[in-house]
PDB file of C-alpha atoms (C1' of nucleotides) in Angstrom:
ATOM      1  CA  UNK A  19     -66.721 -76.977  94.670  1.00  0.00           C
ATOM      2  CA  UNK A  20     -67.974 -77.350  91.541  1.00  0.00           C
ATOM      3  CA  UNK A  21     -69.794 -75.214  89.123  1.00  0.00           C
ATOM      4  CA  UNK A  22     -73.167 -77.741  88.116  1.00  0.00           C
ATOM      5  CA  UNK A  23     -74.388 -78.614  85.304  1.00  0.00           C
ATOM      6  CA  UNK A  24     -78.486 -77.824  85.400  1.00  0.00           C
ATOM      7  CA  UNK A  25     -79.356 -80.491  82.527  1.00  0.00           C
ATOM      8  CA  UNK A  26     -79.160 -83.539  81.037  1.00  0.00           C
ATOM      9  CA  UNK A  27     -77.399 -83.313  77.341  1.00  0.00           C
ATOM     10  CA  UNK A  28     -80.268 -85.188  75.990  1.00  0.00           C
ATOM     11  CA  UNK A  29     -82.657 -82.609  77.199  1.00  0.00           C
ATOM     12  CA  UNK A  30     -81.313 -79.737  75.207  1.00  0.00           C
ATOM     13  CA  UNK A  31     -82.620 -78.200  72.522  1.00  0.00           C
ATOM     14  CA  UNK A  32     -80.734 -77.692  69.090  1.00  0.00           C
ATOM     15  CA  UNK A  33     -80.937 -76.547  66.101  1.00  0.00           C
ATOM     16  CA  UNK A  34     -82.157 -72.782  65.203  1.00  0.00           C
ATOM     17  CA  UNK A  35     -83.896 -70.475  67.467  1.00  0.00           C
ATOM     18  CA  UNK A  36     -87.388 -69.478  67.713  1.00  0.00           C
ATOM     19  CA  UNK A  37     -88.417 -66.030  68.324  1.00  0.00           C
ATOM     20  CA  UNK A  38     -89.938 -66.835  71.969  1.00  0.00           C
ATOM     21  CA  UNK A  39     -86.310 -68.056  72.541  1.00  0.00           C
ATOM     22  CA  UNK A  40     -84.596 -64.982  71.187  1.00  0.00           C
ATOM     23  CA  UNK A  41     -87.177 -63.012  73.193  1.00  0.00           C
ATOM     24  CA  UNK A  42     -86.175 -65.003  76.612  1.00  0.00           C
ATOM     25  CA  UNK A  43     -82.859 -64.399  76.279  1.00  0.00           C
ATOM     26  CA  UNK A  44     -82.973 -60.862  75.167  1.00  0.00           C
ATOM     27  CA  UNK A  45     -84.968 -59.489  78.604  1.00  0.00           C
ATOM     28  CA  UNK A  46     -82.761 -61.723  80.874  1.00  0.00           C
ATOM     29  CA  UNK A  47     -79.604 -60.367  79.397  1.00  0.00           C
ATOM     30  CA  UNK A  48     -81.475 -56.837  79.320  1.00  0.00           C
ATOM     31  CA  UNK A  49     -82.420 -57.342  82.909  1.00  0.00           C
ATOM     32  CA  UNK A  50     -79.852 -58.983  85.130  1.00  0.00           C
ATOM     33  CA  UNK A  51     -76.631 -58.332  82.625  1.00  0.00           C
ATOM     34  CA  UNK A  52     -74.503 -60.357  84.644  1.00  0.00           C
ATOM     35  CA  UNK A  53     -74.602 -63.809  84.615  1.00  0.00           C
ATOM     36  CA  UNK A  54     -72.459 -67.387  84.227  1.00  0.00           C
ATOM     37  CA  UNK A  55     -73.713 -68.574  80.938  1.00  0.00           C
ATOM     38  CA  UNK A  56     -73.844 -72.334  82.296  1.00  0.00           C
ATOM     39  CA  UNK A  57     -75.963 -71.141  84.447  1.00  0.00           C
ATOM     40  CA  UNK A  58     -78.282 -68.601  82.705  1.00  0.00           C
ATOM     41  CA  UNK A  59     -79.890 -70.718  80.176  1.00  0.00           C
ATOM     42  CA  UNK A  60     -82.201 -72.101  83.302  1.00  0.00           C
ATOM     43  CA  UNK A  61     -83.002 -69.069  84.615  1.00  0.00           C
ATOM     44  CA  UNK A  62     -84.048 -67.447  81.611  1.00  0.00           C
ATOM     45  CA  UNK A  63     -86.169 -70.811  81.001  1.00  0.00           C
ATOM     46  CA  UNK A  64     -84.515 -71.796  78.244  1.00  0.00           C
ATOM     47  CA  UNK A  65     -83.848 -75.451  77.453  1.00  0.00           C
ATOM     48  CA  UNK A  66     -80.462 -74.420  75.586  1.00  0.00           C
ATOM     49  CA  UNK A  67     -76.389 -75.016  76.814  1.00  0.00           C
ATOM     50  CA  UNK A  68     -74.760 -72.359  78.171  1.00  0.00           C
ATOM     51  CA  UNK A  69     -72.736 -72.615  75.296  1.00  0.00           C
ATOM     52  CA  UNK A  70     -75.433 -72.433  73.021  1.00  0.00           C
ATOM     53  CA  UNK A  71     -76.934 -69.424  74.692  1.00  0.00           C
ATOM     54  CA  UNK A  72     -73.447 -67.396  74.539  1.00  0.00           C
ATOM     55  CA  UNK A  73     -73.315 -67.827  70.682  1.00  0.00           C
ATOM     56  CA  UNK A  74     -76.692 -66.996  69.788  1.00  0.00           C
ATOM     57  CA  UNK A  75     -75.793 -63.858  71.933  1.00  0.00           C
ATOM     58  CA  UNK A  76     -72.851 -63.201  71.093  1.00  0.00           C
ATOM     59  CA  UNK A  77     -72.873 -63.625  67.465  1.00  0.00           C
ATOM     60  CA  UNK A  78     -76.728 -62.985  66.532  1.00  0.00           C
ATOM     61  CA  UNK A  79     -78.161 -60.756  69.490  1.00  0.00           C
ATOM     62  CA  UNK A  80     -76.164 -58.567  70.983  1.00  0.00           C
ATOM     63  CA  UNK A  81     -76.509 -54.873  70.221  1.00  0.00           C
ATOM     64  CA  UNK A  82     -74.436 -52.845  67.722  1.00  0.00           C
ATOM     65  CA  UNK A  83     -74.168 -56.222  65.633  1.00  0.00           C
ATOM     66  CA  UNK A  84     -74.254 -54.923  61.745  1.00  0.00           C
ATOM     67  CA  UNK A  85     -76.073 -57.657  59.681  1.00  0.00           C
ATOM     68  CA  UNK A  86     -75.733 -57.413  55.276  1.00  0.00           C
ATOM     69  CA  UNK A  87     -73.004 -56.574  52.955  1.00  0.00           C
ATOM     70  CA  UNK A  88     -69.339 -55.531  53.464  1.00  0.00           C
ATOM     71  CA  UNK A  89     -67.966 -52.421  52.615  1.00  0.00           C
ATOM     72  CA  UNK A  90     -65.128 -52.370  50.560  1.00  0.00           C
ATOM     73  CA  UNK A  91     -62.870 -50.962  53.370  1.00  0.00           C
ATOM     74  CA  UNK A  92     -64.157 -53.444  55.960  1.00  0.00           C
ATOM     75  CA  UNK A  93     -63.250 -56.393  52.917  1.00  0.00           C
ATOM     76  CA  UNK A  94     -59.503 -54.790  52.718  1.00  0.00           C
ATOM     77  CA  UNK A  95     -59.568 -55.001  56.117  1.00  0.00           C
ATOM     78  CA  UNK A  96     -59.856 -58.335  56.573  1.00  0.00           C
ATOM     79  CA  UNK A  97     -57.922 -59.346  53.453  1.00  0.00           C
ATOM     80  CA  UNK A  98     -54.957 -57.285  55.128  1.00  0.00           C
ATOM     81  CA  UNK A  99     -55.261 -58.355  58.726  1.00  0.00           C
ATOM     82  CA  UNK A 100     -55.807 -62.059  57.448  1.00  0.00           C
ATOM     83  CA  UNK A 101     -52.627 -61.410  55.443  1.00  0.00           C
ATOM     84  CA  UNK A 102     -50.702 -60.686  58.625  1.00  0.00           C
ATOM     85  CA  UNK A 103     -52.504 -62.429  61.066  1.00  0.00           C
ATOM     86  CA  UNK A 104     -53.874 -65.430  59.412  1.00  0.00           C
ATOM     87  CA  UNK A 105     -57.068 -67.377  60.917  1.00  0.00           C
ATOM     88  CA  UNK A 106     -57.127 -64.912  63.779  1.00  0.00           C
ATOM     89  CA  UNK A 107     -60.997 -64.290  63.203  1.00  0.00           C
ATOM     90  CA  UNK A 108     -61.571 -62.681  66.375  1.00  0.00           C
ATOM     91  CA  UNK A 109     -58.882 -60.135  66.747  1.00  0.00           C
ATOM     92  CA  UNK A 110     -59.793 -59.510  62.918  1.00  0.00           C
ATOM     93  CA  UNK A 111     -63.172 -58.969  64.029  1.00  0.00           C
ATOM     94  CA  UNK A 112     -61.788 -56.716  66.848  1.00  0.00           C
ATOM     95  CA  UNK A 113     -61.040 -53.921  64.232  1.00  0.00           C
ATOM     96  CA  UNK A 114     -64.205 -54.183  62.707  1.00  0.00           C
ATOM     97  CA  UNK A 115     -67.103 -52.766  64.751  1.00  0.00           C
ATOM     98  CA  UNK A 116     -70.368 -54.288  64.701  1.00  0.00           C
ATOM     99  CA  UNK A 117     -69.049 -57.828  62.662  1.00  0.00           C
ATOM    100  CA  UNK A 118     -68.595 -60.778  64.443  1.00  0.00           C
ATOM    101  CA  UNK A 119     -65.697 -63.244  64.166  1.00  0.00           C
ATOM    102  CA  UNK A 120     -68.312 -65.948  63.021  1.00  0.00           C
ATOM    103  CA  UNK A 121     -69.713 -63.350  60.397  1.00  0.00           C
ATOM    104  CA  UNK A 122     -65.894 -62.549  59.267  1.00  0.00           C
ATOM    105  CA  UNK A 123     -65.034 -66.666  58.993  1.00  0.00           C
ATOM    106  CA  UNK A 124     -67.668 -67.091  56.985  1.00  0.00           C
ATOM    107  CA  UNK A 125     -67.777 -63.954  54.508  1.00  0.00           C
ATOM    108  CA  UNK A 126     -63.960 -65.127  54.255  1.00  0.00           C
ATOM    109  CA  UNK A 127     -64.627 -68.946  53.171  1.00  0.00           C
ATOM    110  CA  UNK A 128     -67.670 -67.629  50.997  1.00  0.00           C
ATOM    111  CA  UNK A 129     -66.577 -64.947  49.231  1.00  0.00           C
ATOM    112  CA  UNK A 130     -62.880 -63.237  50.018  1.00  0.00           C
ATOM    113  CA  UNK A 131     -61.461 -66.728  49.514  1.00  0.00           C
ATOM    114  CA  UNK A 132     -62.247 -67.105  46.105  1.00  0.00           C
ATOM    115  CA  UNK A 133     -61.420 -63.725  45.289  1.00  0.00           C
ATOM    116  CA  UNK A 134     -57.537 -64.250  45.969  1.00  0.00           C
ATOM    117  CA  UNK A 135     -57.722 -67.012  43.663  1.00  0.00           C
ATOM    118  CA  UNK A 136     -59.203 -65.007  41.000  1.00  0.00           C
ATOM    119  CA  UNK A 137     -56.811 -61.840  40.440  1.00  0.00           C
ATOM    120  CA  UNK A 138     -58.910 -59.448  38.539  1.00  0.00           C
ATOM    121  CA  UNK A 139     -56.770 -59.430  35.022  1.00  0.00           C
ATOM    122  CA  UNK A 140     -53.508 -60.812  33.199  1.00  0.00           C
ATOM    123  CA  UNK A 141     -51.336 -57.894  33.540  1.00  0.00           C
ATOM    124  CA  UNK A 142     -52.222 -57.850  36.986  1.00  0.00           C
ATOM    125  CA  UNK A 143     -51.268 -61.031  38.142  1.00  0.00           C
ATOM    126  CA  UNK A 144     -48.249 -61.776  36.761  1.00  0.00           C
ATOM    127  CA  UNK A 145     -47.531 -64.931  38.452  1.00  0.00           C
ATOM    128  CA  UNK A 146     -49.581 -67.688  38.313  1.00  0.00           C
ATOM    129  CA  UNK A 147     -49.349 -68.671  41.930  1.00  0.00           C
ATOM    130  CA  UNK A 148     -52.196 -70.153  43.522  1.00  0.00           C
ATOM    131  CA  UNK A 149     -53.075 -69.090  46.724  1.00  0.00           C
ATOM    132  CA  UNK A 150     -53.373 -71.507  49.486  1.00  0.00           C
ATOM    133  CA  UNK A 151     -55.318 -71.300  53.049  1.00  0.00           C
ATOM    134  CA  UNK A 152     -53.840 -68.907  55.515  1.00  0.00           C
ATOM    135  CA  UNK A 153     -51.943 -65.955  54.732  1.00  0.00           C
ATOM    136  CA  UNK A 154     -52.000 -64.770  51.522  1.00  0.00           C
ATOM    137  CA  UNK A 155     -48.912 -66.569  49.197  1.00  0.00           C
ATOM    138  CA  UNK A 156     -46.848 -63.911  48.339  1.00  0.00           C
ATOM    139  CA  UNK A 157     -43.570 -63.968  46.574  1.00  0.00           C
ATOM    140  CA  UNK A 158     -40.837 -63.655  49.277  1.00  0.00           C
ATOM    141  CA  UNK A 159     -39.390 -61.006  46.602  1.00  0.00           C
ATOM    142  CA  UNK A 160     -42.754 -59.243  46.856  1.00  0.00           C
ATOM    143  CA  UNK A 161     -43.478 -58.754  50.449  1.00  0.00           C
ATOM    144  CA  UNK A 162     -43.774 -55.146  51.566  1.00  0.00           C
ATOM    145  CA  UNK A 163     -40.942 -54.984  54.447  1.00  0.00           C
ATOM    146  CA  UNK A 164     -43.045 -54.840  57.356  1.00  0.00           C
ATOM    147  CA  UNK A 165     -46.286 -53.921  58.454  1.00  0.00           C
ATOM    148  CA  UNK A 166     -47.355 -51.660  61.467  1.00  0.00           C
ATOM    149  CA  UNK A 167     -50.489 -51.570  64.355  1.00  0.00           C
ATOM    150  CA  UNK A 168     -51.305 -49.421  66.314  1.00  0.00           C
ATOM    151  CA  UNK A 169     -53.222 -50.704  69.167  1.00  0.00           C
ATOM    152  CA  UNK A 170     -54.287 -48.786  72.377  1.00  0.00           C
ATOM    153  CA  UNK A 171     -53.501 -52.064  74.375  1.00  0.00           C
ATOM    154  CA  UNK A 172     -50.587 -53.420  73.056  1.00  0.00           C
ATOM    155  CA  UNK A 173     -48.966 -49.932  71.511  1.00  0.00           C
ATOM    156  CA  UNK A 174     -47.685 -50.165  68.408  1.00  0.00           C
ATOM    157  CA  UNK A 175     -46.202 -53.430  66.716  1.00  0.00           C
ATOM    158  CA  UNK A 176     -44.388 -54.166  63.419  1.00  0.00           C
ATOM    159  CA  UNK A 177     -44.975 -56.857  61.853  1.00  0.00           C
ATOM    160  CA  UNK A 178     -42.028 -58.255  59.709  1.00  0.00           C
ATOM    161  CA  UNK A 179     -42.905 -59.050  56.742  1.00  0.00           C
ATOM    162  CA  UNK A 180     -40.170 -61.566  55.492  1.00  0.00           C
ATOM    163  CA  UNK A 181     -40.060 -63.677  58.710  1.00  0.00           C
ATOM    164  CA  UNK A 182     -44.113 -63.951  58.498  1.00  0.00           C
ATOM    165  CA  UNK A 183     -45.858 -62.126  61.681  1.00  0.00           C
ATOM    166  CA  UNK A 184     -43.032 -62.034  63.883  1.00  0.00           C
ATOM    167  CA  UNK A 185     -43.607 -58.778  66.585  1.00  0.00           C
ATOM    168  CA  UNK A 186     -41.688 -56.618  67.379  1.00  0.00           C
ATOM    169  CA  UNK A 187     -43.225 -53.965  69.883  1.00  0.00           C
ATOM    170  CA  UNK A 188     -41.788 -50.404  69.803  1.00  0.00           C
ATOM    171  CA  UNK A 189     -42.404 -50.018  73.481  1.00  0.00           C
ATOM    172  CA  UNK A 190     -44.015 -46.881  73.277  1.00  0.00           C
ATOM    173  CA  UNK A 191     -47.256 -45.463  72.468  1.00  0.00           C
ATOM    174  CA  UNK A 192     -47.905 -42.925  69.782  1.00  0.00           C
ATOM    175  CA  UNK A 193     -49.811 -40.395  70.507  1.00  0.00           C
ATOM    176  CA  UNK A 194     -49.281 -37.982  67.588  1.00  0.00           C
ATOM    177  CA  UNK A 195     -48.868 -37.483  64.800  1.00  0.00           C
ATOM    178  CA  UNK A 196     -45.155 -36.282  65.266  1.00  0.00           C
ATOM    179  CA  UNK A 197     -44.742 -39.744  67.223  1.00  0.00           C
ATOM    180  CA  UNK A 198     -46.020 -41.208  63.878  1.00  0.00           C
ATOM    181  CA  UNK A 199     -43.321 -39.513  61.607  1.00  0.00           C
ATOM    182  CA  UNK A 200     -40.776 -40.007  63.902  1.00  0.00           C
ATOM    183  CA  UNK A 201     -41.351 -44.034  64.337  1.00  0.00           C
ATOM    184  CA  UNK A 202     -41.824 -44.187  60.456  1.00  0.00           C
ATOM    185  CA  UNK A 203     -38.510 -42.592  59.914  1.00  0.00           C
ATOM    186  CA  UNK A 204     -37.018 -44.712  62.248  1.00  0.00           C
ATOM    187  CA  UNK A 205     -37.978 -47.792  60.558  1.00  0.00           C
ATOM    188  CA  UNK A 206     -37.381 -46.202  57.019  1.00  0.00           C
ATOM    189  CA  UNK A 207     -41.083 -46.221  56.376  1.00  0.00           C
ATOM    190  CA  UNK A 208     -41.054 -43.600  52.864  1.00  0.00           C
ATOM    191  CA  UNK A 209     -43.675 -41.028  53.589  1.00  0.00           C
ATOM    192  CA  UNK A 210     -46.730 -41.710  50.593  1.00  0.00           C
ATOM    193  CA  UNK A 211     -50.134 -41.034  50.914  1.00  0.00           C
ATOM    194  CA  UNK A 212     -51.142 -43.240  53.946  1.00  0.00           C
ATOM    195  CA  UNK A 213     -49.501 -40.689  56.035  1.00  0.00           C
ATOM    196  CA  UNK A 214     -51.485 -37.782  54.508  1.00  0.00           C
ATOM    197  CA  UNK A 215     -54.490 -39.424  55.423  1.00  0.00           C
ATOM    198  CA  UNK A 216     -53.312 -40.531  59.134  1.00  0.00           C
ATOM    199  CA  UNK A 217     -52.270 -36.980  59.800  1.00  0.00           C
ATOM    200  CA  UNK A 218     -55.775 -35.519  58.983  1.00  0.00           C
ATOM    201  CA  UNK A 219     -56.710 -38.228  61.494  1.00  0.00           C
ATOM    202  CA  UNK A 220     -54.684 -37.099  64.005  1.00  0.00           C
ATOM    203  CA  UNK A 221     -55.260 -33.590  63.604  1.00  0.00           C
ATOM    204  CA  UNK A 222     -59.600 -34.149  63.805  1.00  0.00           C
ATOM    205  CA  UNK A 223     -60.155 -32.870  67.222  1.00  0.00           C
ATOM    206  CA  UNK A 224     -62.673 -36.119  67.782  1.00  0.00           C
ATOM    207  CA  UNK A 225     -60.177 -38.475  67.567  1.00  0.00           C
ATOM    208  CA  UNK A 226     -58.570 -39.842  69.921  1.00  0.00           C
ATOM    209  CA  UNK A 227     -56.105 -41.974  69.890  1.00  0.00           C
ATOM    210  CA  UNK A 228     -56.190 -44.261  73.200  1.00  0.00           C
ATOM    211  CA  UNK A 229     -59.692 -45.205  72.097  1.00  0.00           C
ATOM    212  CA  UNK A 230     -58.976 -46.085  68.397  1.00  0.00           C
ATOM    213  CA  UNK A 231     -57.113 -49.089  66.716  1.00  0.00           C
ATOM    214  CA  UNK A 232     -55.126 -48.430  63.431  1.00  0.00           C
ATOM    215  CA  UNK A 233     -54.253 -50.966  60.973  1.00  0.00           C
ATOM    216  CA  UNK A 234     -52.118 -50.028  57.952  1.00  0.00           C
ATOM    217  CA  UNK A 235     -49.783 -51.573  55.135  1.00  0.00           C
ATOM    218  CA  UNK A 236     -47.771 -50.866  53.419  1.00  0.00           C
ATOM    219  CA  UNK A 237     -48.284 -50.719  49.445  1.00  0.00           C
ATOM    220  CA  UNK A 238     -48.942 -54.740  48.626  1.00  0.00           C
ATOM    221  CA  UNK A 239     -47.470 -56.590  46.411  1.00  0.00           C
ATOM    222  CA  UNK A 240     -46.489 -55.553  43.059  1.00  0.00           C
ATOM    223  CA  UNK A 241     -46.946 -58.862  42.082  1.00  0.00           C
ATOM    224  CA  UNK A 242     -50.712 -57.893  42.796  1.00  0.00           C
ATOM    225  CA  UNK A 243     -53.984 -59.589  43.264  1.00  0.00           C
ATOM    226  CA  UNK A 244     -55.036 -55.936  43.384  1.00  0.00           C
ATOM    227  CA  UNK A 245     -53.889 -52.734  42.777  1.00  0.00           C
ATOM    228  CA  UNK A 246     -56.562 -50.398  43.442  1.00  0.00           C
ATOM    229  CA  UNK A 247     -55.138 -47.294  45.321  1.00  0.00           C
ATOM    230  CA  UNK A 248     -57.629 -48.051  47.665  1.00  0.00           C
ATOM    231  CA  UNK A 249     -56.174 -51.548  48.151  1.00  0.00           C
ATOM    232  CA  UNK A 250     -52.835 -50.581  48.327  1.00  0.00           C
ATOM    233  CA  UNK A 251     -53.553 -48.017  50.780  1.00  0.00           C
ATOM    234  CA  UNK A 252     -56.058 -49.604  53.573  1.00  0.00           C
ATOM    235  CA  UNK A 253     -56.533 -48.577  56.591  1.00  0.00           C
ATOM    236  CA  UNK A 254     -59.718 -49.196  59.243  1.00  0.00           C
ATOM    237  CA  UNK A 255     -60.025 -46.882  62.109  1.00  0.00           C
ATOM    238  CA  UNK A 256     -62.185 -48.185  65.044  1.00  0.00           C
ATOM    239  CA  UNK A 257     -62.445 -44.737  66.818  1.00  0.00           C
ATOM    240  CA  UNK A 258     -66.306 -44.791  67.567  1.00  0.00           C
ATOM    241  CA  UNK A 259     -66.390 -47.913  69.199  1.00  0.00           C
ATOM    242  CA  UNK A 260     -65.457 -47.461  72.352  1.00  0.00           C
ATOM    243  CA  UNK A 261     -67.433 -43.843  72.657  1.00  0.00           C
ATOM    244  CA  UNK A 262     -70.195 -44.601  71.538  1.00  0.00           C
ATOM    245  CA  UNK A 263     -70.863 -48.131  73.369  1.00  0.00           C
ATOM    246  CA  UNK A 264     -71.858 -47.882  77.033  1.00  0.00           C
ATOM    247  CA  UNK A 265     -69.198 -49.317  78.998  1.00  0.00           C
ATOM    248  CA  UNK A 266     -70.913 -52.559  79.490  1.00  0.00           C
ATOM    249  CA  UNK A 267     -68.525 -55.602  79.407  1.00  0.00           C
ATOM    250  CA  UNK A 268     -70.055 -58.709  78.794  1.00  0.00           C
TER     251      UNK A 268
ATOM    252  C1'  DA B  21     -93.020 -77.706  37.714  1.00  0.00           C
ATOM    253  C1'  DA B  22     -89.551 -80.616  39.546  1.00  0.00           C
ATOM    254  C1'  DT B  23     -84.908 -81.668  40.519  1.00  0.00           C
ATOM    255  C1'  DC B  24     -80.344 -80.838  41.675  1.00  0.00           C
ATOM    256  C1'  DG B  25     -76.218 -78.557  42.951  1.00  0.00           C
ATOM    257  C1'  DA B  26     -73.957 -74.442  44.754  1.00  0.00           C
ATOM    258  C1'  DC B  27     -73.911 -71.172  48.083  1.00  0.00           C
ATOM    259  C1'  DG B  28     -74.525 -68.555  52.457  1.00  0.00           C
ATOM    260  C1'  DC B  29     -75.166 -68.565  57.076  1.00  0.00           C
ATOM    261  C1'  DA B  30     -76.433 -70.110  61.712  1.00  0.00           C
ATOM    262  C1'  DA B  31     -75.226 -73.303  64.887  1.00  0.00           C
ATOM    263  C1'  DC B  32     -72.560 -77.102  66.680  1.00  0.00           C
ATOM    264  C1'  DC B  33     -68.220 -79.475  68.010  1.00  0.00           C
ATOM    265  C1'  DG B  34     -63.747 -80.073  69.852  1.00  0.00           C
ATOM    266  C1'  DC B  35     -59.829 -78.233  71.796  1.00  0.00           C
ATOM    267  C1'  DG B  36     -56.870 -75.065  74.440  1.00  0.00           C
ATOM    268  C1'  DT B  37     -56.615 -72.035  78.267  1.00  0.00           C
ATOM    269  C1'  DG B  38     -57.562 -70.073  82.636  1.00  0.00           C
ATOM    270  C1'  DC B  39     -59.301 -70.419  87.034  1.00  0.00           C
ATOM    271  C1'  DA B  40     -61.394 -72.131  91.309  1.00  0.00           C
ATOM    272  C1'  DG B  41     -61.418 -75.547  94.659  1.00  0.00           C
TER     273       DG B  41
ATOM    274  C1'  DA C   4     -49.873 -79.909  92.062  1.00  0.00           C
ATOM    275  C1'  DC C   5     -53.926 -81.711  90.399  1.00  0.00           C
ATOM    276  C1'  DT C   6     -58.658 -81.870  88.778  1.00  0.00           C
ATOM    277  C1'  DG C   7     -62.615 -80.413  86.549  1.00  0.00           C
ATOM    278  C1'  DC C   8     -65.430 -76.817  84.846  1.00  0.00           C
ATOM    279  C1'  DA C   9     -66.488 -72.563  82.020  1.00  0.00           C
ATOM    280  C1'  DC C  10     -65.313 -69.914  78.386  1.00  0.00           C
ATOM    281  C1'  DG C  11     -63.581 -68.479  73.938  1.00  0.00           C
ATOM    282  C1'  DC C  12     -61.869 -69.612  69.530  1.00  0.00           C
ATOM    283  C1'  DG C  13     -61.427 -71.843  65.092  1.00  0.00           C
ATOM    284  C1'  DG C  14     -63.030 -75.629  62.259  1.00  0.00           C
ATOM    285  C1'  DT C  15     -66.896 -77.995  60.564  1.00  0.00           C
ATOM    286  C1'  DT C  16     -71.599 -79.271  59.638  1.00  0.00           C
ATOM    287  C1'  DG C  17     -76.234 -78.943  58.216  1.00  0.00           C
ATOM    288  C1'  DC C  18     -80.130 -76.601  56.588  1.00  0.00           C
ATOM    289  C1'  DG C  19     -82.569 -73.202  53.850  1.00  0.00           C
ATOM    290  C1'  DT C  20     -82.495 -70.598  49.613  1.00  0.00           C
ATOM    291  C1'  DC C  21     -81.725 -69.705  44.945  1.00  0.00           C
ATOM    292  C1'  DG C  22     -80.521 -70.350  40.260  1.00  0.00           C
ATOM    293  C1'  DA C  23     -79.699 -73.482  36.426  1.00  0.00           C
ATOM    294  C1'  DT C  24     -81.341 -77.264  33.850  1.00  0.00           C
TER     295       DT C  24
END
DNA sequence: AATCGACGCAACCGCGTGCAG
DNA sequence: ACTGCACGCGGTTGCGTCGAT
């Protein structure tokens, strides 16, 4: 067999990356697309690890990657998937187009972190819990019952709430908004104003459903670290991706 | 103007997993 | 079944920048 390495550890560069390196790895992606990243780095005549190479790319390079602030809804987003899903940084970054999972991590340890231990005012934090790494220390009494995904792969998923993340798949895919009512009233999820806004969703002729993830909540915690209406009701809708990226896989 | 600490971000490291031989 | 490599992910580090003193 095996796969080679094509250089000596103490021959590789580290450290940040110059422009001319950038450049390099840029047209040999652009070009030749396919490629074993252990292998690639000599080929594109870079002195770099595979390794190296893929995470520059992947997290720096690549096209569609959105660079500067966070919206507000992309924020929620991750403060609501990391609430369910704890350090899952990559299928976090799944429902956010254009961010990277390294991006996410660190916007999360720099800035969303602290937030959580700051909640805005008195009355609305009436506990004086502190919150701890992972997902988000909620009063048991607090939790919202479950939570729900929809996901084009998976199909849609609860989450319960109380017994922290465990799935439970529906088994069947929702493809309207009927199929939406009908699996909310079968889990005793109240109608409120997330459904309002799913149905107009449903109902925009450009949006289709096998190419979009949804990610909603229920209201959060009355206990509250916020309370915003747009906190409470957050959802992300990742229905461009997929159209309007070629369908390149790398 | 110089120093220092906090912060943000890019990059590295180590580990788990999957796969080929 | 076993071995070893590549890849992807999450944790961590280190450097550059900026603001306070």
């Amino acid at each position: 067999m095996m796969r080679t390495l094509h250089f000596d550890k103490k021959t590789l560069k580290k450290g940040a990356w110059s422009r001319e390196e950038d450049q390099k790895l840029i047209n040999y992606i652009n070009k030749y697309r396919i490629w074993i990243w252990s292998e690639m780095p000599k080929a594109a005549g870079l002195l770099r690890s595979g390794k190296s190479c893929r995470l520059r790319w992947v997290n720096y390079l690549k096209p569609g990657i959105r660079r500067g602030n966070f919206t507000r809804e992309e924020e929620e987003t991750i403060l609501n998937m990391h609430e369910m899903l704890g350090n899952k940084w990559s299928t976090i970054a799944a429902a956010l187009p254009g961010r990277t999972d390294n991006e996410i991590k660190n916007y999360w340890h720099s800035r969303l972190k602290k937030r959580l231990r700051k909640p805005r005012t008195q009355s609305q934090a009436s506990s004086s819990t502190e919150v701890s790494e992972g997902p988000r220390n909620v009063p048991d009494s607090a939790q919202p019952p479950f939570s729900v995904c929809l996901s084009p792969n998976t199909g849609p998923a609860v989450w319960i709430n109380e017994n922290q993340n465990i799935e439970a798949n529906l088994g069947s895919k929702l493809e309207t908004f009927d199929g939406l009512l009908s699996l909310c009233e079968n889990q005793n999820i109240e109608e409120n104003l997330f459904l309002e806004n799913l149905q107009e969703m449903f109902e925009n002729p450009g949006f289709a459903l096998p190419q979009c993830e949804l990610w909603f909540s229920e209201p959060t915690s009355p206990y509250g670290f916020y309370h915003d209406p747009w906190f409470n009701f957050n959802l992300s809708v990742q229905s461009d991706m997929a159209v309007k990226e070629p369908n390149v896989h790398f």
